[in-house]
Structures are given as structure tokens and as C-alpha cells.
CSV table of C-alpha atoms in Angstrom, one decimal:
chain,number,residue,atom,x,y,z
A,16,MET,CA,58.1,2.8,-23.4
A,17,ILE,CA,58.1,0.9,-20.1
A,18,TYR,CA,54.6,-0.2,-18.7
A,19,ALA,CA,53.8,-1.8,-15.6
A,20,THR,CA,50.9,-3.9,-14.1
A,21,GLY,CA,49.8,-6.0,-11.5
A,22,ASP,CA,49.0,-9.9,-11.0
A,23,THR,CA,48.0,-11.9,-14.0
A,24,HIS,CA,47.6,-15.2,-12.6
A,25,GLY,CA,48.1,-16.8,-15.9
A,26,THR,CA,45.4,-14.8,-17.6
A,27,PHE,CA,46.5,-12.4,-20.1
A,28,GLU,CA,43.3,-10.7,-21.5
A,29,ARG,CA,44.5,-7.3,-20.4
A,30,PHE,CA,47.1,-7.5,-23.3
A,31,ARG,CA,44.6,-7.8,-25.9
A,32,GLU,CA,45.0,-5.0,-28.5
A,33,GLU,CA,41.3,-3.5,-27.9
A,34,LEU,CA,42.2,-3.5,-24.1
A,35,PHE,CA,45.6,-2.3,-24.5
A,36,PRO,CA,45.7,-0.3,-27.7
A,37,GLU,CA,49.0,1.6,-26.8
A,38,GLN,CA,50.8,-1.5,-28.0
A,39,THR,CA,50.3,-0.5,-31.5
A,40,ALA,CA,53.1,1.8,-31.2
A,41,MET,CA,55.3,-0.5,-29.2
A,42,THR,CA,58.3,-2.9,-30.4
A,43,LYS,CA,60.3,-5.5,-28.7
A,44,ASP,CA,62.5,-3.0,-27.4
A,45,ASP,CA,59.5,-1.7,-25.3
A,46,TYR,CA,58.7,-3.4,-21.9
A,47,VAL,CA,55.6,-4.5,-19.8
A,48,ILE,CA,56.6,-5.4,-16.3
A,49,ILE,CA,54.2,-7.7,-14.3
A,50,CYS,CA,54.6,-7.1,-10.5
A,51,GLY,CA,54.5,-10.9,-9.5
A,52,ASP,CA,51.8,-13.6,-9.7
A,53,PHE,CA,52.6,-14.0,-13.2
A,54,GLY,CA,51.2,-17.5,-13.3
A,55,GLY,CA,52.1,-18.3,-16.8
A,56,VAL,CA,54.4,-21.2,-15.8
A,57,TRP,CA,52.1,-23.4,-13.8
A,58,ASP,CA,51.4,-26.8,-15.2
A,59,GLY,CA,53.3,-27.1,-18.4
A,60,GLY,CA,50.4,-28.2,-20.4
A,61,LYS,CA,49.4,-27.4,-24.0
A,62,GLN,CA,47.0,-24.7,-23.3
A,63,GLU,CA,49.7,-22.9,-21.1
A,64,ASN,CA,52.3,-23.2,-23.9
A,65,LYS,CA,49.7,-21.8,-26.4
A,66,ARG,CA,49.3,-18.7,-23.9
A,67,LEU,CA,53.0,-18.3,-23.7
A,68,ASP,CA,53.5,-18.4,-27.3
A,69,TRP,CA,50.7,-15.8,-27.6
A,70,LEU,CA,52.7,-13.6,-25.3
A,71,GLU,CA,55.8,-14.0,-27.4
A,72,GLN,CA,53.8,-12.8,-30.4
A,73,LEU,CA,53.1,-9.6,-28.8
A,74,PRO,CA,54.7,-6.4,-30.3
A,75,PHE,CA,56.5,-5.7,-26.8
A,76,THR,CA,58.7,-7.7,-24.2
A,77,VAL,CA,57.0,-9.1,-21.2
A,78,LEU,CA,59.0,-9.0,-17.9
A,79,PHE,CA,57.9,-10.3,-14.6
A,80,VAL,CA,59.0,-10.9,-11.1
A,81,SER,CA,57.8,-13.9,-9.0
A,82,GLY,CA,54.9,-13.5,-6.6
A,83,ASN,CA,53.4,-16.0,-4.2
A,84,HIS,CA,51.5,-18.0,-6.7
A,85,GLU,CA,54.1,-19.3,-9.1
A,86,ASN,CA,55.2,-23.0,-9.9
A,87,PHE,CA,58.7,-22.6,-8.6
A,88,ASP,CA,59.5,-26.2,-9.6
A,89,LEU,CA,58.8,-25.6,-13.2
A,90,LEU,CA,60.6,-22.0,-13.2
A,91,ALA,CA,63.8,-23.8,-11.8
A,92,GLU,CA,64.0,-25.9,-15.0
A,93,TYR,CA,64.9,-22.7,-17.1
A,94,PRO,CA,68.6,-21.8,-17.3
A,95,VAL,CA,69.8,-18.6,-15.6
A,96,GLU,CA,71.3,-15.9,-18.0
A,97,ASP,CA,72.9,-12.5,-17.8
A,98,TRP,CA,70.5,-9.7,-19.3
A,99,ASN,CA,70.9,-5.9,-19.1
A,100,GLY,CA,72.8,-6.1,-15.7
A,101,GLY,CA,70.9,-8.8,-13.9
A,102,LYS,CA,70.1,-12.5,-13.7
A,103,VAL,CA,67.0,-13.8,-15.8
A,104,GLN,CA,65.2,-16.9,-17.1
A,105,HIS,CA,64.0,-16.8,-20.5
A,106,ILE,CA,60.7,-18.4,-20.5
A,107,ARG,CA,60.3,-17.3,-24.2
A,108,PRO,CA,62.8,-15.1,-26.0
A,109,HIS,CA,60.7,-12.1,-25.1
A,110,VAL,CA,58.8,-13.5,-21.9
A,111,ILE,CA,61.6,-12.8,-19.3
A,112,TYR,CA,61.7,-13.7,-15.5
A,113,LEU,CA,63.4,-11.2,-13.7
A,114,LEU,CA,65.2,-12.8,-10.7
A,115,ARG,CA,65.3,-11.6,-7.2
A,116,SER,CA,68.1,-9.3,-5.7
A,117,GLN,CA,68.9,-7.7,-9.1
A,118,VAL,CA,69.4,-4.4,-10.6
A,119,PHE,CA,68.5,-4.1,-14.3
A,120,GLN,CA,69.3,-1.2,-16.8
A,121,LEU,CA,66.4,-0.6,-19.0
A,122,GLN,CA,66.1,2.6,-21.3
A,123,GLY,CA,68.4,4.6,-19.2
A,124,HIS,CA,66.7,3.7,-15.9
A,125,SER,CA,67.8,1.3,-13.0
A,126,PHE,CA,65.3,-1.2,-11.7
A,127,PHE,CA,65.9,-3.2,-8.4
A,128,THR,CA,63.6,-6.5,-8.3
A,129,MET,CA,62.9,-8.5,-5.4
A,130,GLY,CA,59.7,-10.8,-6.1
A,131,GLY,CA,57.9,-13.2,-3.8
A,132,GLY,CA,55.4,-12.8,-1.2
A,133,ARG,CA,53.7,-14.7,1.7
A,134,SER,CA,50.6,-16.6,0.9
A,135,HIS,CA,47.5,-15.5,2.9
A,136,ASP,CA,45.1,-18.3,2.2
A,137,ILE,CA,47.1,-21.3,3.9
A,138,GLU,CA,46.0,-20.6,7.6
A,139,ASP,CA,44.4,-24.2,7.6
A,140,GLY,CA,47.5,-25.9,6.6
A,141,ILE,CA,49.6,-27.2,3.8
A,142,LEU,CA,49.0,-30.7,2.7
A,143,SER,CA,51.7,-33.1,1.5
A,144,PRO,CA,50.6,-35.0,-1.8
A,145,PHE,CA,52.8,-37.9,-0.8
A,146,SER,CA,51.1,-38.7,2.7
A,147,GLU,CA,49.0,-42.0,2.9
A,148,ASP,CA,45.9,-40.2,3.7
A,149,PHE,CA,46.3,-37.1,1.3
A,150,TRP,CA,42.9,-37.7,-0.4
A,151,GLU,CA,41.0,-38.2,2.7
A,152,GLN,CA,42.6,-35.1,4.1
A,153,TYR,CA,42.1,-33.2,0.9
A,154,LEU,CA,38.3,-33.9,0.4
A,155,TYR,CA,37.8,-33.1,4.1
A,156,TYR,CA,39.2,-29.8,3.9
A,157,ARG,CA,37.4,-29.0,0.7
A,158,SER,CA,34.0,-30.0,2.4
A,159,ILE,CA,34.5,-27.6,5.2
A,160,GLY,CA,35.6,-24.9,3.0
A,161,ALA,CA,39.2,-24.8,4.5
A,162,ARG,CA,41.9,-22.3,3.4
A,163,PHE,CA,44.8,-24.5,2.4
A,164,ARG,CA,47.1,-25.6,-0.2
A,165,VAL,CA,49.1,-28.5,-1.5
A,166,ASN,CA,52.9,-28.6,-1.4
A,167,HIS,CA,54.4,-28.6,-4.8
A,168,ARG,CA,51.0,-28.5,-6.4
A,169,SER,CA,49.6,-25.2,-5.4
A,170,TRP,CA,52.2,-23.9,-2.8
A,171,TRP,CA,56.0,-23.5,-2.7
A,172,LYS,CA,58.2,-22.6,0.1
A,173,GLU,CA,60.3,-20.8,-2.6
A,174,GLU,CA,57.4,-18.1,-2.7
A,175,MET,CA,59.7,-16.4,0.2
A,176,PRO,CA,63.1,-15.4,-0.6
A,177,SER,CA,65.9,-17.4,0.9
A,178,LYS,CA,68.5,-16.1,3.3
A,179,GLY,CA,71.1,-15.9,0.3
A,180,GLU,CA,68.6,-13.9,-1.7
A,181,TYR,CA,68.2,-11.4,1.1
A,182,GLN,CA,72.1,-11.3,1.5
A,183,GLU,CA,72.4,-10.9,-2.4
A,184,ALA,CA,69.7,-8.0,-2.5
A,185,GLU,CA,71.8,-6.1,0.2
A,186,LYS,CA,75.0,-6.7,-1.8
A,187,ILE,CA,73.8,-5.4,-5.0
A,188,LEU,CA,72.1,-2.4,-3.5
A,189,GLU,CA,75.5,-1.6,-1.8
A,190,GLN,CA,77.0,-1.7,-5.0
A,191,SER,CA,74.5,0.4,-6.5
A,192,GLY,CA,74.9,3.1,-3.7
A,193,TRP,CA,71.7,2.3,-2.2
A,194,ALA,CA,70.2,4.3,-5.3
A,195,VAL,CA,67.9,3.2,-8.1
A,196,ASP,CA,65.2,4.6,-10.1
A,197,TYR,CA,62.6,2.1,-9.6
A,198,ILE,CA,61.8,-0.8,-7.2
A,199,ILE,CA,59.7,-3.6,-8.4
A,200,THR,CA,58.3,-6.1,-6.1
A,201,HIS,CA,55.3,-8.1,-5.4
A,202,ALA,CA,54.8,-7.5,-1.5
A,203,ALA,CA,55.1,-4.2,0.0
A,204,PRO,CA,57.3,-2.8,2.9
A,205,ASN,CA,55.8,-2.6,6.2
A,206,HIS,CA,55.0,1.0,6.3
A,207,ILE,CA,52.9,0.6,3.2
A,208,VAL,CA,51.3,-2.6,4.4
A,209,ASP,CA,49.9,-0.5,7.5
A,210,LEU,CA,48.8,2.2,5.2
A,211,LEU,CA,47.0,-0.2,3.0
A,212,SER,CA,45.3,-2.3,5.7
A,213,GLY,CA,44.8,0.2,8.5
A,214,GLY,CA,47.4,-1.8,10.5
A,215,THR,CA,45.3,-5.1,10.2
A,216,TYR,CA,47.8,-7.0,8.0
A,217,ASP,CA,50.7,-9.0,9.8
A,218,TYR,CA,54.4,-8.4,8.7
A,219,ASP,CA,56.4,-11.2,7.7
A,220,PRO,CA,60.4,-11.4,6.9
A,221,LEU,CA,59.9,-10.2,3.3
A,222,THR,CA,57.8,-7.0,4.0
A,223,SER,CA,60.2,-6.4,7.0
A,224,PHE,CA,63.3,-6.7,4.6
A,225,LEU,CA,61.5,-4.5,2.1
A,226,GLU,CA,60.9,-1.9,4.8
A,227,TYR,CA,64.6,-1.9,5.7
A,228,VAL,CA,65.2,-1.2,1.8
A,229,ARG,CA,62.5,1.4,1.8
A,230,GLN,CA,64.4,3.3,4.7
A,231,LYS,CA,67.9,2.9,3.4
A,232,THR,CA,67.4,3.2,-0.4
A,233,ARG,CA,66.8,6.5,-2.7
A,234,PHE,CA,64.4,5.7,-5.5
A,235,HIS,CA,61.9,7.5,-7.6
A,236,TYR,CA,59.0,5.0,-7.5
A,237,TRP,CA,58.2,1.7,-6.1
A,238,LEU,CA,55.9,-0.4,-8.0
A,239,PHE,CA,54.2,-3.5,-6.7
A,240,GLY,CA,51.1,-5.9,-6.8
A,241,HIS,CA,49.7,-8.7,-4.5
A,242,TYR,CA,47.0,-6.8,-3.0
A,243,HIS,CA,44.6,-6.7,-5.9
A,244,ASP,CA,43.8,-2.9,-5.9
A,245,ASN,CA,45.0,0.4,-7.6
A,246,GLN,CA,46.3,2.8,-5.4
A,247,ILE,CA,49.1,5.4,-4.8
A,248,PHE,CA,50.6,5.8,-1.4
A,249,GLU,CA,52.7,8.9,-0.5
A,250,GLU,CA,53.1,9.7,-4.3
A,251,LYS,CA,55.6,7.2,-5.1
A,252,TYR,CA,54.5,3.9,-3.8
A,253,VAL,CA,52.1,2.4,-6.5
A,254,LEU,CA,49.9,-0.6,-6.1
A,255,LEU,CA,49.0,-1.9,-9.4
A,256,TRP,CA,46.4,-4.6,-10.4
A,257,GLU,CA,44.8,-4.9,-13.9
A,258,GLN,CA,45.7,-1.9,-15.9
A,259,PRO,CA,49.0,-1.6,-17.6
A,260,VAL,CA,50.4,1.9,-16.7
A,261,ALA,CA,53.2,3.7,-18.3
A,262,TRP,CA,56.2,4.6,-16.2
A,263,LYS,CA,59.1,5.6,-18.6
A,264,GLY,CA,60.4,9.1,-17.8
A,265,GLN,CA,58.4,9.4,-14.6
A,266,SER,CA,61.6,10.1,-12.6
């Protein structure tokens, strides 16, 4: 089986057996894909490692793409390996980060992955923890309820793909004949952003690139997270949040 779900933000209660009883029939050869904002590699502390060890003990394999709320400094410490046709980083033997711009072969289906997303809670700025007046700025921003983040503490520029990752994505899709079974992202393409927001959300370089992919690629389903809701658009664009949903064979 292959299941998919939305943002976890480092909290994995949805995978408890009483909430996800389907896992009793699953093995490590079955997958649950998290569509970004995994958040399980955030501070490297003891409690975080316990949560990762708990994920490793689940009967299935956990896969995830990146969102906009990941500690990219810590993720970069894991070695890059080849796995099922694409590049990954093993956080645990069965907790696997699917890198951007890849096509994976899973249970006879092809999956194109392009994680990342732009944070929408930073309009008041990004603070540098190394500035001399950091604490003065931080406390002031907190006191006025500002929406801000701290560089390399709660925000990383790597939340958005690099130029090289966009180029690699186009190259790998070209090699795949611009045809895959599933597209797994965190953000949505411009067209779906408009449907989701009634035209009130802004585009960004990633949503615009995903729009280019949407228009050029043949696929069966596009699964994404980021927007904290459960909706289906035009039958094949599926916004996921908290509930794991089965997808194997739905092509």
C-alpha cells in the first residue's frame, strides 16, 4: 500500500494505531508519504530523536518531501544516497527524505518530487540571530505581535528551491518524457492556488514553476500539503492535511 498525508510539523499522533488502524496490515514495503512540513528534524534534541525512533518502529516506511518549515541545516548533515531511482537522505532506515527534482519508482508507479514552499508568516521580516541588537528586536517584535522569523532558527532560505534544483527538475522530467504517475509537492501550481484562494494568494517562483510542470506533464494525481485543508480540485489535484489516504492503484 501507498498512503499520503499532509503537514505533520513534528507531531505524529495521526500514525498511532488507534487513529490509523490500516497499518496493522502494512509492512516496511508499504509507504506513507508526507507532503512537506515534516518537521521531525528540527532541533536535534532527545525528545526529537525519540519521536524519530518511534517512527522507525512503525510497521510501514515513512517518506517525506520538504516543506517551508524544516531545519535545512540539520537535514544537510545526512548523506545523500540513491534509492528507487532518485536521491534521498535516510533520517532513519525507514524514515526517508525524498529530495527535490527526483523521480522515484515505488510499487510499479512513478513519483516526481518537488518539495519546498514560501513561508507566509514573515511579512514583518527575518531577524539575524547574530546582530548586536537581536534580543531587543526580538522582544519588540514579540510585544507587538509581529509576524517574523529568525534566520537559521525558524527560517531557512532553502525553503525555496535553488536555480540548480529547478534545472534538475526540468532535466529529470524531460528524461521521463514529461509523464509520471504521481506528482508530490508541498506547494501547489498557480492554477490551483487561484482555485484554493479565490485569486487572493500571491504567486511565487515555485508556484509558477509548478504551473509550468502542470501544463507540460502528463500525470494521474498531484498530491500536496501546505494549505492546511482537505480538498480535491478538478478530480486529480489533492490537497491533504491530517488524514493518511491510500493512493496505490488509483491511476
